[in-house]
Amino acid sequence: MSYLEYNVKSVPSGLSKILYLNWPVVVLLTAIASVGFLMLYSVAGGSMMPWAEPQMKRFALGLFLMISVAMIPVWFLRNIAGAAYAVSVLLLLAVEFFGSTGMGAQRWIDVGFMRLQPSELTKITLIMFLAAYYDWVDIKKISRPFWVLIPVLIIAVPVFLTLRQPDLGTALLLVFGGGGLMFLAGVHWAYFAAVVGGAAGLVGAVFKSRGTEWQLIKDYQYRRIDTFIDPASDPLGAGYHITQSKIALGSGGWTGRGYMQGTQSRLNFLPEKHTDFIFTTLAEEFGFIGGISLLSLYVLVLVFCVISALNNKDRFASLLTMGIGLTFFLFFAVNMSMVMGLAPVVGVPLPMVSYGGSAMIVLLLAFGLMQSAHVHRPR
Amino acid sequence: MRRSPKDTEESAAILSRRGLVMGGGMLAFAGVLGLRMRHLQVEQADQFRLLAEENRISIRLLPPARGQIFDRNGLLLAGNEQNYRVTMVRDEVDDPEQVLRDLAHLIPMTNEDMERAREELRKRSRLVPVTIADRLSWEDLSQVAVNAPALPGITPDVGLSRIYPRGADFAHIVGYVGPVSDYDLSRIEDKDPLLQIPKFQIGKTGSENKLEHNLRGKAGTKRVEVNAIGRVMRELGRDESQKGANVQLTINAELQNFVQARLEGESAAAVVIEVETGDLVAIGSAPAFDPNLFVRGISVKDYGELTNNKYRPLANKAVQGTYPPGSTFKMVTALAALEADEIDPEETIWCGGYAEVANRRFHCWKRGGHGHINLRNSLKQSCDVYYYDLAQRVGIEKISAMARRLGLGERHDVPMSAVASGLMPTKAWKRENRDNDWVIGDSLNAAIGQGFVLASPLQLAVMAARLATNRAVSPRLVKSIDGVETASGAGESLGLSDAMMAHVQGGMFAVANESGGTGYGTRIAEKSLRMAGKTGTSQVRNITKAERARGVFRNADLPWERRDHALYVGFAPADAPKYAVSVVVEHGGGGSTSAAPIARDVMLAAQTGGMPPLSAYPSAQRGRVSSALKKLRIWNPYEPQAPDSQA
């Protein structure tokens, strides 16, 4: 179902589109990014360099890109979704190819002012392409095996390529994001039940097989699982990150130790304190109140995405908005679960807060798509 | 393509439903995250706060400065020197080899030093400072400090290290310190955390060891904030360490130096004691060694030389060595007989060169015999037969009891290593230890300080002091600890009558000053400095009948190990005793020829407080004595120093 099929009373045009942006989301994202600047300033020991200032510049650029993308009519985005997906898969292939012929472990392509990770880009293009696919496919056929197999393949290709990098975090986000979109589009419950059941069975089998002749995974992989379940069993080795991270969080208490007073981060006990583990610094310095506030900001962004999606009668736009909300959710949910010891340590940054150019710009681009859907929604 | 409105509606409915389900799911998960955050940050906050502090705060021990040791005049015997050193933390260096090379341009480093540094860097943790070079001069250290920016991981540092400015003179008295070993840890009850510091120095021998608890001081602590790799970020607070107590010994360092110099070349010991107070003013044991070698870590070669030396430099012969006292024991037998009223001092006993007791011949040292001899002359000429007779009259128990009263056979409490108790046998002792009954021959041997009797030079000096004063003088090595004077060793009266003492002291005077006395050859000409004494020559082997018949009697013809020990005990001035002395020269031959000259020089040095004055020697001997004294290696490069003048 597409935009043109509706009777459109008025379509914002020109610069006046800016007035129709989903401003609450813009404000919320700016607030979250500001929390990030604050924390990056703190973990640098009270300095704009080396993290806070570049991060601000990137945010400014990202914000500009977001609004620019928001100006693009959403139907145009739908029409290029396939091409965008194809390009990002080609880029993944390119990285894979060059990676194996002498570019070392590079996972990015230098685009001048920043390094672009194709795997980051794939997170949006996959959502776009799947939304376009479900916009196109007949609603009645949606749960037929053939029409389910197609999106599964669409998801599987980039997942396979990112796993080869290896980038488990991104692969997981792609699987959950893609699967989530299929769920939203209305694919029958039974498929999901089967997948969840199969996964549970597999996990059960893996654990059952431990120490037997038909053991399914290697011993060291079991030890990794052990460390995840009980980090204290290896506090200086693999469990170090998670143990220190929990100590930082916990020692924050209700109100935290005060801005720039966090000993865990300041004394380098925290690993990756400016990237994946930045939330622990926040929680250490601002306590439970600080942590729950940031979580609330994230939830509010989600709420606005869901509201925007539900109010959008265009199927592509609605799916796209929900998909982007879901991706955003997956980012912060996985990251926070990880630092709080609820999930294994996989490299997923805290959206808009962690230092890192690619992730932030790609996220803002994604919100540009969401804004475009919002601006050009049928009225 | 237009779709039917029904389809459109249906799909919109599905999307709304699923969207709400997903939105709800996401909210629920956010709720879980919030709860988890609450669990960690509110419910377990105290526990995690504690863990964070444990992470952050590290308590470091501050080793105290070790107490210093001074002689009786305040000369420094054991001090602490600043040890300038350079350390490297491996983790902070990319290319340690390059840094080492750069360092070698700045400070003198031999290839051996470099190799040792590399070895240490390999062995130790990457995070702890490893000593690359130590005992640097201030100039070298400054060189490193100035160039520190170009030498990553390198830190100039200063620690305290023990130094013994008097070198070998006090090797046996003061001893030396060394790093705590696993053996030390297993042996001592002490749970002082200081002992856990790597390379912490504790007293290993001598006073350093015996007075360890006084000298060590108390550890301080500093609380520092450390980062994840253990580097100190800042200090949060400190409890200063308490310096160990300063100890002042009774030894006179200058006299000690003279004694050591005089003993050089022999395997010998000499003890000088103040008769009134029991103060030990010199305790010589030769050969000695440089204790500083041990502090710095002695090389295998040097250590091998010390342990393989047949003169046993490591042993403190003055207190550890026990020797048959020989004729120096005769005063004991004489006093035992006098007190038991078994002999009149003027009564003469006939010496025909030997006594026959229990079908055995006991020889006098003089083959032809001394003829009729009284107490005074028996001491003066050291007649053995006279004492064989006394032994039969008095019996071993009384002799043994008298010996104990005079300080033999008992362990004197002085803070030095392995102080020997010697041996003063009784009948019971022999039954217990030799599984044999006491026979009369044992008494005869004991009466002349042979057989089972063993005494250390320290015990002999104490005996001489007690003979001089008629008081139970006990030796004192520590004059004061932290300025607090220790109890004097003057002791109670021995309870022997003045008349008895006068007879024995008279005999000793005759030995050293009357023509025909065994010590006459080493008399002191200056009247106010004259000694009273007794020579002794103790056999370390039995003389066989065959040897006696052949007349192989000359020590010079025997290998060193089989020669007699030479001994001398005495006190001076003879009329108003101030110092008592004992000298033992291992396998030195005769007491009058080997030990007595040493005793004379030492007593003159003690009495005059400097080099022995030539005028005190008999004029005929002055030339020989003068050239001998000039050869002594006397050194005194250190200025007197008050106990508290150096921190």
CSV table of N, CA and C in Angstrom, one decimal, chain B residues 456-516:
chain,number,residue,atom,x,y,z
B,456,SER,N,85.1,-20.7,76.5
B,456,SER,CA,85.3,-19.8,75.4
B,456,SER,C,86.2,-18.6,75.9
B,457,PRO,N,86.8,-17.9,74.9
B,457,PRO,CA,87.6,-16.7,75.3
B,457,PRO,C,86.7,-15.8,76.2
B,458,LEU,N,85.4,-15.6,75.8
B,458,LEU,CA,84.6,-14.7,76.6
B,458,LEU,C,84.5,-15.2,78.1
B,459,GLN,N,84.3,-16.5,78.3
B,459,GLN,CA,84.3,-17.0,79.6
B,459,GLN,C,85.6,-16.9,80.4
B,460,LEU,N,86.7,-17.0,79.7
B,460,LEU,CA,88.0,-16.9,80.3
B,460,LEU,C,88.2,-15.4,80.7
B,461,ALA,N,87.7,-14.5,79.9
B,461,ALA,CA,87.9,-13.1,80.2
B,461,ALA,C,87.0,-12.7,81.5
B,462,VAL,N,85.8,-13.3,81.5
B,462,VAL,CA,85.0,-13.1,82.7
B,462,VAL,C,85.6,-13.7,83.9
B,463,MET,N,86.2,-14.9,83.8
B,463,MET,CA,86.9,-15.5,84.9
B,463,MET,C,88.0,-14.6,85.4
B,464,ALA,N,88.8,-14.0,84.4
B,464,ALA,CA,89.9,-13.1,84.8
B,464,ALA,C,89.3,-11.9,85.6
B,465,ALA,N,88.2,-11.4,85.1
B,465,ALA,CA,87.6,-10.2,85.7
B,465,ALA,C,87.1,-10.6,87.2
B,466,ARG,N,86.6,-11.8,87.3
B,466,ARG,CA,86.1,-12.2,88.6
B,466,ARG,C,87.3,-12.4,89.6
B,467,LEU,N,88.4,-13.0,89.0
B,467,LEU,CA,89.6,-13.2,89.8
B,467,LEU,C,90.2,-11.8,90.3
B,468,ALA,N,90.0,-10.8,89.4
B,468,ALA,CA,90.6,-9.5,89.7
B,468,ALA,C,89.7,-8.8,90.8
B,469,THR,N,88.4,-9.0,90.8
B,469,THR,CA,87.5,-8.2,91.6
B,469,THR,C,86.9,-9.0,92.8
B,470,ASN,N,86.9,-10.3,92.7
B,470,ASN,CA,86.2,-11.1,93.7
B,470,ASN,C,84.7,-10.8,93.7
B,471,ARG,N,84.3,-10.4,92.5
B,471,ARG,CA,82.8,-10.2,92.3
B,471,ARG,C,82.3,-11.0,91.1
B,472,ALA,N,81.0,-11.3,91.1
B,472,ALA,CA,80.5,-12.1,90.0
B,472,ALA,C,80.2,-11.1,88.8
B,473,VAL,N,81.3,-10.6,88.3
B,473,VAL,CA,81.1,-9.7,87.1
B,473,VAL,C,80.5,-10.5,86.0
B,474,SER,N,79.5,-9.8,85.4
B,474,SER,CA,78.9,-10.5,84.2
B,474,SER,C,79.1,-9.6,83.0
B,475,PRO,N,79.3,-10.2,81.8
B,475,PRO,CA,79.7,-9.3,80.7
B,475,PRO,C,78.5,-8.5,80.2
B,476,ARG,N,78.7,-7.3,79.7
B,476,ARG,CA,77.7,-6.5,79.2
B,476,ARG,C,78.1,-6.0,77.8
B,477,LEU,N,77.3,-6.2,76.8
B,477,LEU,CA,77.7,-5.7,75.5
B,477,LEU,C,76.9,-4.4,75.1
B,478,VAL,N,75.7,-4.3,75.6
B,478,VAL,CA,74.8,-3.2,75.2
B,478,VAL,C,74.9,-2.2,76.3
B,479,LYS,N,75.4,-1.0,76.0
B,479,LYS,CA,75.4,0.1,77.0
B,479,LYS,C,74.1,0.7,77.1
B,480,SER,N,73.5,1.1,76.0
B,480,SER,CA,72.2,1.7,76.1
B,480,SER,C,71.4,1.4,74.9
B,481,ILE,N,70.0,1.4,75.1
B,481,ILE,CA,69.1,1.3,73.9
B,481,ILE,C,68.2,2.5,73.9
B,482,ASP,N,68.3,3.2,72.8
B,482,ASP,CA,67.5,4.4,72.7
B,482,ASP,C,67.8,5.4,73.9
B,483,GLY,N,69.0,5.4,74.3
B,483,GLY,CA,69.4,6.3,75.3
B,483,GLY,C,69.2,5.8,76.8
B,484,VAL,N,68.5,4.7,76.9
B,484,VAL,CA,68.3,4.1,78.2
B,484,VAL,C,69.4,3.1,78.6
B,485,GLU,N,70.1,3.5,79.6
B,485,GLU,CA,71.3,2.7,80.1
B,485,GLU,C,70.8,1.3,80.5
B,486,THR,N,71.6,0.3,80.1
B,486,THR,CA,71.2,-1.0,80.6
B,486,THR,C,71.9,-1.3,82.0
B,487,ALA,N,71.5,-2.4,82.6
B,487,ALA,CA,72.0,-2.7,83.9
B,487,ALA,C,73.5,-3.0,83.9
B,488,SER,N,74.2,-2.5,84.9
B,488,SER,CA,75.7,-2.8,84.9
B,488,SER,C,75.9,-4.3,85.2
B,489,GLY,N,77.1,-4.8,84.8
B,489,GLY,CA,77.4,-6.2,85.1
B,489,GLY,C,78.3,-6.3,86.3
B,490,ALA,N,78.3,-5.3,87.2
B,490,ALA,CA,79.2,-5.4,88.3
B,490,ALA,C,79.1,-6.6,89.2
B,491,GLY,N,77.9,-7.0,89.4
B,491,GLY,CA,77.7,-8.3,90.1
B,491,GLY,C,77.9,-8.2,91.6
B,492,GLU,N,77.5,-9.3,92.3
B,492,GLU,CA,77.6,-9.4,93.7
B,492,GLU,C,79.0,-10.0,94.1
B,493,SER,N,79.4,-9.9,95.3
B,493,SER,CA,80.6,-10.5,95.8
B,493,SER,C,80.6,-12.0,95.6
B,494,LEU,N,81.8,-12.6,95.2
B,494,LEU,CA,81.9,-14.0,95.0
B,494,LEU,C,81.9,-14.7,96.4
B,495,GLY,N,82.2,-14.0,97.4
B,495,GLY,CA,82.2,-14.5,98.8
B,495,GLY,C,83.5,-15.3,99.1
B,496,LEU,N,84.5,-15.1,98.3
B,496,LEU,CA,85.8,-15.8,98.6
B,496,LEU,C,86.6,-14.8,99.4
B,497,SER,N,87.4,-15.4,100.4
B,497,SER,CA,88.1,-14.5,101.3
B,497,SER,C,89.2,-13.8,100.6
B,498,ASP,N,89.4,-12.6,101.1
B,498,ASP,CA,90.4,-11.7,100.5
B,498,ASP,C,91.8,-12.4,100.5
B,499,ALA,N,92.0,-13.1,101.6
B,499,ALA,CA,93.3,-13.7,101.7
B,499,ALA,C,93.5,-14.8,100.6
B,500,MET,N,92.5,-15.6,100.4
B,500,MET,CA,92.6,-16.6,99.3
B,500,MET,C,92.8,-15.9,97.9
B,501,MET,N,92.1,-14.8,97.7
B,501,MET,CA,92.2,-14.1,96.4
B,501,MET,C,93.6,-13.6,96.3
B,502,ALA,N,94.1,-13.0,97.4
B,502,ALA,CA,95.4,-12.4,97.4
B,502,ALA,C,96.5,-13.5,97.0
B,503,HIS,N,96.4,-14.7,97.5
B,503,HIS,CA,97.3,-15.7,97.1
B,503,HIS,C,97.3,-16.0,95.6
B,504,VAL,N,96.1,-16.2,95.1
B,504,VAL,CA,96.0,-16.5,93.7
B,504,VAL,C,96.4,-15.3,92.8
B,505,GLN,N,96.0,-14.1,93.2
B,505,GLN,CA,96.4,-12.9,92.4
B,505,GLN,C,97.9,-12.7,92.5
B,506,GLY,N,98.5,-13.0,93.7
B,506,GLY,CA,99.9,-12.9,93.8
B,506,GLY,C,100.6,-13.9,92.9
B,507,GLY,N,100.1,-15.1,92.8
B,507,GLY,CA,100.7,-16.1,91.8
B,507,GLY,C,100.6,-15.5,90.4
B,508,MET,N,99.5,-14.9,90.1
B,508,MET,CA,99.3,-14.4,88.7
B,508,MET,C,100.3,-13.2,88.5
B,509,PHE,N,100.5,-12.4,89.5
B,509,PHE,CA,101.4,-11.3,89.4
B,509,PHE,C,102.8,-11.9,89.1
B,510,ALA,N,103.1,-12.9,89.9
B,510,ALA,CA,104.5,-13.6,89.7
B,510,ALA,C,104.7,-14.1,88.3
B,511,VAL,N,103.6,-14.7,87.7
B,511,VAL,CA,103.7,-15.2,86.3
B,511,VAL,C,104.2,-14.1,85.4
B,512,ALA,N,103.6,-12.9,85.5
B,512,ALA,CA,103.8,-11.9,84.5
B,512,ALA,C,105.0,-11.0,84.8
B,513,ASN,N,105.4,-11.0,86.1
B,513,ASN,CA,106.4,-10.0,86.4
B,513,ASN,C,107.7,-10.5,87.1
B,514,GLU,N,107.7,-11.7,87.5
B,514,GLU,CA,108.9,-12.2,88.3
B,514,GLU,C,109.7,-13.1,87.4
B,515,SER,N,111.0,-12.9,87.5
B,515,SER,CA,111.9,-13.7,86.8
B,515,SER,C,111.6,-15.2,87.0
B,516,GLY,N,111.5,-16.0,86.0
B,516,GLY,CA,111.1,-17.4,86.1
B,516,GLY,C,109.7,-17.6,85.9
